[in-house]
Tab-separated table of C-alpha atoms in Angstrom:
chain	number	residue	atom	x	y	z
A	20	UNK	CA	42.476	-43.844	29.486
A	21	UNK	CA	45.242	-42.516	27.235
A	22	UNK	CA	45.935	-39.606	29.621
A	23	UNK	CA	46.233	-41.967	32.617
A	24	UNK	CA	48.612	-44.208	30.668
A	25	UNK	CA	50.785	-41.248	29.686
A	26	UNK	CA	50.996	-40.133	33.322
A	27	UNK	CA	51.892	-43.652	34.471
A	28	UNK	CA	54.574	-43.934	31.795
A	29	UNK	CA	56.184	-40.740	33.121
A	30	UNK	CA	55.839	-41.360	36.863
A	31	UNK	CA	55.916	-45.165	37.036
A	32	UNK	CA	57.742	-46.494	33.964
A	33	UNK	CA	58.808	-49.614	35.880
A	34	UNK	CA	55.167	-50.411	36.634
A	35	UNK	CA	54.302	-50.266	32.937
A	36	UNK	CA	57.226	-52.550	32.072
A	37	UNK	CA	56.128	-55.036	34.737
A	38	UNK	CA	52.545	-54.966	33.460
A	39	UNK	CA	53.711	-55.624	29.907
A	40	UNK	CA	55.939	-58.481	31.038
A	41	UNK	CA	53.257	-60.200	33.120
A	42	UNK	CA	50.612	-59.711	30.452
A	43	UNK	CA	52.942	-61.320	27.887
A	44	UNK	CA	53.584	-64.335	30.143
A	45	UNK	CA	49.880	-64.790	30.897
A	46	UNK	CA	48.924	-64.353	27.274
A	47	UNK	CA	51.432	-66.958	26.042
A	48	UNK	CA	50.004	-69.416	28.564
A	49	UNK	CA	46.466	-68.698	27.318
A	50	UNK	CA	47.363	-69.268	23.663
A	51	UNK	CA	49.382	-72.417	24.433
A	52	UNK	CA	46.631	-74.076	26.474
A	53	UNK	CA	49.085	-76.146	28.537
A	54	UNK	CA	52.820	-75.452	28.511
A	55	UNK	CA	55.970	-76.428	30.402
A	56	UNK	CA	58.166	-73.856	32.129
A	57	UNK	CA	61.207	-74.590	29.959
A	58	UNK	CA	59.241	-74.272	26.705
A	59	UNK	CA	57.628	-71.049	27.894
A	60	UNK	CA	61.002	-69.597	28.909
A	61	UNK	CA	62.327	-70.353	25.409
A	62	UNK	CA	59.359	-68.631	23.773
A	63	UNK	CA	59.811	-65.543	25.927
A	64	UNK	CA	63.602	-65.534	25.497
A	65	UNK	CA	64.197	-65.525	29.244
A	66	UNK	CA	65.667	-67.881	31.835
A	67	UNK	CA	63.688	-70.458	33.792
A	68	UNK	CA	64.758	-68.763	37.039
A	69	UNK	CA	63.322	-65.395	35.992
A	70	UNK	CA	60.178	-67.017	34.604
A	71	UNK	CA	59.632	-69.059	37.784
A	72	UNK	CA	59.274	-65.848	39.808
A	73	UNK	CA	56.644	-64.505	37.398
A	74	UNK	CA	54.705	-67.781	37.289
A	75	UNK	CA	54.771	-68.029	41.094
A	76	UNK	CA	53.319	-64.509	41.302
A	77	UNK	CA	50.571	-65.307	38.779
A	78	UNK	CA	49.784	-68.522	40.668
A	79	UNK	CA	49.497	-66.636	43.983
A	80	UNK	CA	47.019	-64.276	42.304
A	81	UNK	CA	44.951	-67.234	41.119
A	82	UNK	CA	45.591	-66.429	37.459
A	83	UNK	CA	47.308	-69.697	36.490
A	84	UNK	CA	47.230	-73.308	37.633
A	85	UNK	CA	50.493	-75.247	37.893
A	86	UNK	CA	50.884	-79.021	38.217
A	87	UNK	CA	53.185	-81.807	36.977
A	88	UNK	CA	51.708	-81.531	33.449
A	89	UNK	CA	52.631	-77.864	33.104
A	90	UNK	CA	51.073	-74.399	33.402
A	91	UNK	CA	47.571	-73.495	32.272
A	92	UNK	CA	45.537	-70.323	32.606
A	93	UNK	CA	42.724	-70.262	35.183
A	94	UNK	CA	39.227	-68.890	34.615
A	95	UNK	CA	40.223	-65.811	36.616
A	96	UNK	CA	43.221	-65.369	34.304
A	97	UNK	CA	41.012	-65.566	31.211
A	98	UNK	CA	38.613	-62.997	32.636
A	99	UNK	CA	41.475	-60.659	33.539
A	100	UNK	CA	42.936	-60.826	30.021
A	101	UNK	CA	39.544	-59.993	28.507
A	102	UNK	CA	39.103	-57.028	30.861
A	103	UNK	CA	42.540	-55.517	30.287
A	104	UNK	CA	42.729	-56.071	26.503
A	105	UNK	CA	41.760	-52.447	25.626
A	106	UNK	CA	44.326	-51.169	28.136
A	107	UNK	CA	47.030	-53.435	26.728
A	108	UNK	CA	46.297	-52.287	23.163
A	109	UNK	CA	46.899	-48.706	24.317
A	110	UNK	CA	50.000	-49.839	26.185
A	111	UNK	CA	51.464	-51.425	23.030
A	112	UNK	CA	50.279	-48.533	20.844
A	113	UNK	CA	47.942	-50.770	18.840
A	114	UNK	CA	44.689	-48.814	19.324
A	115	UNK	CA	46.001	-45.885	17.293
A	116	UNK	CA	47.353	-48.233	14.619
A	117	UNK	CA	43.973	-49.994	14.357
A	118	UNK	CA	42.191	-46.675	13.905
A	119	UNK	CA	44.659	-45.523	11.243
A	120	UNK	CA	44.011	-48.611	9.132
A	121	UNK	CA	40.260	-48.582	9.757
A	122	UNK	CA	39.908	-44.983	8.571
A	123	UNK	CA	42.310	-45.255	5.620
A	124	UNK	CA	40.638	-48.349	4.127
A	125	UNK	CA	37.103	-47.468	5.304
A	126	UNK	CA	36.724	-50.690	7.302
A	127	UNK	CA	34.146	-51.470	9.979
A	128	UNK	CA	36.740	-52.914	12.357
A	129	UNK	CA	40.467	-53.605	12.600
A	130	UNK	CA	41.970	-55.929	15.212
A	131	UNK	CA	45.754	-55.996	15.651
A	132	UNK	CA	47.614	-58.484	17.860
A	133	UNK	CA	51.145	-57.775	19.153
A	134	UNK	CA	54.152	-59.304	17.375
A	135	UNK	CA	55.064	-60.822	14.018
A	136	UNK	CA	53.589	-64.176	12.998
A	137	UNK	CA	56.493	-64.646	10.550
A	138	UNK	CA	58.841	-64.795	13.527
A	139	UNK	CA	56.677	-66.528	16.126
A	140	UNK	CA	54.221	-69.452	15.889
A	141	UNK	CA	52.634	-68.082	19.074
A	142	UNK	CA	51.698	-64.843	17.305
A	143	UNK	CA	50.054	-66.858	14.517
A	144	UNK	CA	48.078	-68.724	17.175
A	145	UNK	CA	47.021	-65.417	18.678
A	146	UNK	CA	46.008	-64.236	15.212
A	147	UNK	CA	43.808	-67.332	14.990
A	148	UNK	CA	42.348	-66.681	18.436
A	149	UNK	CA	41.534	-63.075	17.496
A	150	UNK	CA	39.962	-64.193	14.216
A	151	UNK	CA	37.845	-66.767	16.049
A	152	UNK	CA	36.724	-64.108	18.549
A	153	UNK	CA	35.617	-61.754	15.753
A	154	UNK	CA	33.757	-64.560	13.992
A	155	UNK	CA	31.907	-65.584	17.178
A	156	UNK	CA	30.742	-62.008	17.744
A	157	UNK	CA	29.483	-61.457	14.203
A	158	UNK	CA	27.681	-64.703	13.290
A	159	UNK	CA	23.948	-64.941	13.763
A	160	UNK	CA	21.616	-67.921	13.889
A	161	UNK	CA	21.306	-69.968	10.665
A	162	UNK	CA	24.102	-68.084	8.898
A	163	UNK	CA	26.049	-69.774	6.108
A	164	UNK	CA	29.744	-68.968	6.655
A	165	UNK	CA	32.264	-69.588	3.852
A	166	UNK	CA	35.911	-70.212	4.772
A	167	UNK	CA	39.103	-70.468	2.736
A	168	UNK	CA	42.120	-72.688	3.330
A	169	UNK	CA	45.590	-71.962	4.671
A	170	UNK	CA	47.560	-72.134	7.908
A	171	UNK	CA	46.046	-68.974	9.409
A	172	UNK	CA	42.485	-70.221	8.815
A	173	UNK	CA	43.497	-73.527	10.429
A	174	UNK	CA	44.489	-71.553	13.551
A	175	UNK	CA	41.129	-69.743	13.529
A	176	UNK	CA	39.400	-73.145	13.451
A	177	UNK	CA	41.545	-74.431	16.328
A	178	UNK	CA	40.432	-71.556	18.571
A	179	UNK	CA	36.696	-71.833	17.999
A	180	UNK	CA	34.588	-73.308	20.802
A	181	UNK	CA	31.019	-74.515	21.160
A	182	UNK	CA	28.382	-71.809	21.602
A	183	UNK	CA	24.566	-72.007	21.513
A	184	UNK	CA	24.368	-69.216	18.896
A	185	UNK	CA	26.529	-71.227	16.480
A	186	UNK	CA	24.623	-74.525	16.508
A	187	UNK	CA	22.265	-73.482	13.725
A	188	UNK	CA	24.894	-72.168	11.309
A	189	UNK	CA	26.577	-73.867	8.368
A	190	UNK	CA	30.290	-73.791	7.549
A	191	UNK	CA	31.185	-74.293	3.881
A	192	UNK	CA	34.433	-74.109	1.868
A	193	UNK	CA	34.760	-70.953	-0.204
A	194	UNK	CA	36.426	-72.957	-2.981
A	195	UNK	CA	37.779	-76.379	-3.857
A	196	UNK	CA	41.033	-77.529	-2.352
A	197	UNK	CA	42.203	-80.966	-3.404
A	198	UNK	CA	45.893	-80.933	-4.239
A	199	UNK	CA	47.355	-79.186	-1.182
A	200	UNK	CA	48.021	-80.629	2.271
A	201	UNK	CA	44.831	-81.959	3.821
A	202	UNK	CA	44.956	-79.904	7.038
A	203	UNK	CA	45.206	-76.664	5.016
A	204	UNK	CA	42.269	-77.342	2.710
A	205	UNK	CA	39.100	-75.284	2.992
A	206	UNK	CA	37.044	-78.494	3.291
A	207	UNK	CA	39.035	-79.635	6.326
A	208	UNK	CA	38.877	-76.214	7.973
A	209	UNK	CA	35.115	-75.875	7.388
A	210	UNK	CA	34.467	-79.288	8.947
A	211	UNK	CA	36.798	-78.521	11.899
A	212	UNK	CA	34.993	-75.238	12.564
A	213	UNK	CA	31.646	-77.026	12.515
A	214	UNK	CA	32.802	-79.788	14.876
A	215	UNK	CA	34.397	-77.308	17.291
A	216	UNK	CA	31.245	-75.190	17.506
A	217	UNK	CA	28.513	-77.824	17.219
A	218	UNK	CA	27.457	-76.365	13.856
A	219	UNK	CA	26.798	-78.089	10.516
A	220	UNK	CA	28.887	-78.213	7.343
A	221	UNK	CA	28.895	-79.135	3.692
A	222	UNK	CA	31.950	-79.996	1.590
A	223	UNK	CA	33.048	-79.365	-1.986
A	224	UNK	CA	35.160	-82.272	-3.272
A	225	UNK	CA	36.734	-80.718	-6.343
A	226	UNK	CA	40.281	-79.570	-7.200
A	227	UNK	CA	41.132	-75.969	-6.431
A	228	UNK	CA	42.850	-75.299	-9.766
A	229	UNK	CA	41.140	-76.479	-12.951
A	230	UNK	CA	41.587	-76.208	-16.678
A	231	UNK	CA	38.772	-74.433	-18.486
A	232	UNK	CA	37.367	-77.659	-19.984
A	233	UNK	CA	37.319	-79.446	-16.626
A	234	UNK	CA	35.805	-76.372	-14.975
A	235	UNK	CA	32.918	-76.210	-17.461
A	236	UNK	CA	32.294	-79.942	-17.108
A	237	UNK	CA	32.191	-79.920	-13.304
A	238	UNK	CA	29.854	-76.959	-12.894
A	239	UNK	CA	27.298	-78.815	-15.020
A	240	UNK	CA	27.259	-81.758	-12.593
A	241	UNK	CA	23.969	-81.623	-10.659
A	242	UNK	CA	25.442	-82.478	-7.238
A	243	UNK	CA	28.332	-80.042	-7.527
A	244	UNK	CA	26.062	-77.332	-8.936
A	245	UNK	CA	23.695	-77.690	-5.951
A	246	UNK	CA	26.560	-77.378	-3.440
A	247	UNK	CA	27.958	-74.347	-5.277
A	248	UNK	CA	24.572	-72.642	-5.081
A	249	UNK	CA	24.450	-73.380	-1.347
A	250	UNK	CA	27.943	-71.910	-0.864
A	251	UNK	CA	26.926	-68.782	-2.772
A	252	UNK	CA	24.160	-68.200	-0.219
A	253	UNK	CA	26.829	-67.416	2.388
A	254	UNK	CA	26.178	-64.197	4.320
A	255	UNK	CA	29.711	-64.113	5.692
A	256	UNK	CA	33.158	-65.170	4.525
A	257	UNK	CA	36.356	-65.436	6.571
A	258	UNK	CA	39.507	-65.749	4.513
A	259	UNK	CA	43.259	-65.505	4.390
A	260	UNK	CA	45.452	-63.451	2.047
A	261	UNK	CA	48.733	-64.448	0.487
A	262	UNK	CA	51.730	-63.262	-1.477
A	263	UNK	CA	50.934	-63.720	-5.173
A	264	UNK	CA	54.049	-65.666	-6.164
A	265	UNK	CA	54.031	-67.842	-3.051
A	266	UNK	CA	50.377	-68.745	-3.682
A	267	UNK	CA	51.011	-69.362	-7.389
A	268	UNK	CA	53.663	-71.946	-6.436
A	269	UNK	CA	51.385	-73.531	-3.828
A	270	UNK	CA	48.534	-73.753	-6.342
A	271	UNK	CA	50.910	-75.187	-8.977
A	272	UNK	CA	50.019	-72.446	-11.449
A	273	UNK	CA	51.585	-73.106	-14.862
A	274	UNK	CA	54.800	-71.338	-15.795
A	275	UNK	CA	53.266	-69.145	-18.516
A	276	UNK	CA	50.600	-67.756	-16.166
A	277	UNK	CA	53.127	-67.266	-13.349
A	278	UNK	CA	55.447	-65.284	-15.635
A	279	UNK	CA	52.493	-63.202	-16.841
A	280	UNK	CA	51.529	-62.414	-13.217
A	281	UNK	CA	55.112	-61.343	-12.478
A	282	UNK	CA	55.221	-59.050	-15.529
A	283	UNK	CA	51.920	-57.425	-14.544
A	284	UNK	CA	53.100	-56.818	-10.982
A	285	UNK	CA	50.858	-59.278	-9.112
A	286	UNK	CA	51.363	-58.774	-5.405
A	287	UNK	CA	48.519	-60.550	-3.605
A	288	UNK	CA	46.140	-63.496	-3.909
A	289	UNK	CA	42.730	-64.043	-2.321
A	290	UNK	CA	39.924	-66.421	-3.418
A	291	UNK	CA	41.935	-67.413	-6.500
A	292	UNK	CA	42.125	-63.785	-7.684
A	293	UNK	CA	45.431	-61.944	-8.118
A	294	UNK	CA	45.833	-58.215	-7.390
A	295	UNK	CA	48.541	-55.647	-8.078
A	296	UNK	CA	49.905	-52.920	-5.781
A	297	UNK	CA	47.021	-50.559	-6.522
A	298	UNK	CA	44.394	-53.205	-5.752
A	299	UNK	CA	43.555	-53.846	-9.416
A	300	UNK	CA	42.428	-57.408	-10.133
A	301	UNK	CA	44.819	-58.889	-12.703
A	302	UNK	CA	43.850	-62.523	-13.065
A	303	UNK	CA	41.240	-65.035	-11.968
A	304	UNK	CA	42.024	-68.725	-11.694
A	305	UNK	CA	39.219	-71.010	-12.946
A	306	UNK	CA	38.209	-72.301	-9.499
A	307	UNK	CA	34.862	-73.652	-8.351
A	308	UNK	CA	33.322	-71.769	-5.464
A	309	UNK	CA	32.789	-68.149	-4.513
A	310	UNK	CA	33.163	-65.426	-7.132
A	311	UNK	CA	34.036	-61.791	-6.447
A	312	UNK	CA	30.452	-60.802	-7.209
A	313	UNK	CA	29.283	-63.191	-4.472
A	314	UNK	CA	31.716	-61.622	-2.011
A	315	UNK	CA	30.579	-58.094	-2.880
A	316	UNK	CA	27.013	-59.107	-2.033
A	317	UNK	CA	27.855	-60.459	1.433
A	318	UNK	CA	27.017	-58.771	4.716
A	319	UNK	CA	30.440	-59.368	6.270
A	320	UNK	CA	33.882	-60.127	4.813
A	321	UNK	CA	36.589	-60.905	7.395
A	322	UNK	CA	40.232	-61.011	6.292
A	323	UNK	CA	42.750	-62.669	8.630
A	324	UNK	CA	46.451	-62.505	7.738
A	325	UNK	CA	49.679	-61.455	9.396
A	326	UNK	CA	53.444	-61.377	9.226
A	327	UNK	CA	55.675	-58.571	7.995
A	328	UNK	CA	56.231	-60.426	4.713
A	329	UNK	CA	52.503	-60.202	3.935
A	330	UNK	CA	52.090	-56.496	4.701
A	331	UNK	CA	52.170	-55.322	1.067
A	332	UNK	CA	49.910	-58.175	-0.062
A	333	UNK	CA	47.328	-57.347	2.618
A	334	UNK	CA	47.409	-53.678	1.593
A	335	UNK	CA	46.853	-54.712	-2.025
A	336	UNK	CA	43.715	-56.720	-1.154
A	337	UNK	CA	42.420	-53.922	1.090
A	338	UNK	CA	42.816	-51.425	-1.756
A	339	UNK	CA	40.527	-53.591	-3.878
A	340	UNK	CA	37.921	-52.638	-1.316
A	341	UNK	CA	35.700	-55.612	-0.478
A	342	UNK	CA	36.832	-56.133	3.141
A	343	UNK	CA	34.741	-55.206	6.202
A	344	UNK	CA	36.952	-56.495	9.038
A	345	UNK	CA	40.724	-56.977	9.137
A	346	UNK	CA	42.483	-59.125	11.739
A	347	UNK	CA	46.258	-58.825	11.490
A	348	UNK	CA	49.419	-58.560	13.570
A	349	UNK	CA	51.585	-55.623	14.564
A	350	UNK	CA	54.387	-56.296	12.053
A	351	UNK	CA	52.008	-56.568	9.090
A	352	UNK	CA	50.135	-53.443	10.225
A	353	UNK	CA	53.368	-51.448	10.370
A	354	UNK	CA	54.306	-52.681	6.896
A	355	UNK	CA	50.868	-51.673	5.583
A	356	UNK	CA	51.348	-48.167	7.043
A	357	UNK	CA	54.783	-47.996	5.393
A	358	UNK	CA	53.208	-49.022	2.064
A	359	UNK	CA	50.533	-46.329	2.421
A	360	UNK	CA	53.133	-43.666	3.256
A	361	UNK	CA	55.376	-44.518	0.305
A	362	UNK	CA	52.600	-44.700	-2.309
């Protein structure tokens, strides 16, 4: 496949450019669900006149449907995108990048989507779609799947669909979440995933960040203790990763702890744990839910995060070494490679 692509790039460079352009148009339509021509032209940074010619071609091929409501992908278009995805990854140079990261961090799988989710909401949606695809392929009947909060996990939830294999599974929050915006909380995301897939769910109605006294009191409550034990039965966890200082502000971490994290070089946060550049765990917030020892005992840990700004933070979590699958975007992957090269 690589040899054929190299030959085509030399003999038919215009063909490769056209393929990239039409794939990008079709892919944006897929991720958007239904979209108007003007909005799509803005996303692709092109004119409506140029876009109209591409959409007309895709319509003639039966790959999109166009009506007064807008443009949507057809079943034939979906099938084509699935079939050409490996080719497109080679075309964008992502296959080699995936393998570099997989080997360096000893991961089972790496999935990279084109673009930078910092710069484009569409790329973040695609990150969610890729995360949902990985999750669907890896879950088995009656699994308990723990999920964290955050905007990327919300996108994963949005792209899940009903499937017979998922009806018997449980979605649970990996930790508490009261205190941040409702749509970003792990409870909300777990329930959305369950409703989208026809699965079941349980919720954990406790604050994410607790003082030690409150933490000790809550874990002795019979109802909360029973739910925590259920969550710790999870065979799989799918989670986001964040910049340490950004997450400390979001979690309303006290000033003294925040300053201590800065002095110690905290770079990343995941599950309420803070890590430095070398992957060393610096600090654990007293949160109710999954512990690192629970995560180490799981069959599958899926990390989903993207954006150039998160590249170093993702590398930090990967160096800690509990991940099995990474789903990220091109910009973050390039930043991770830069971090590896400079260390």
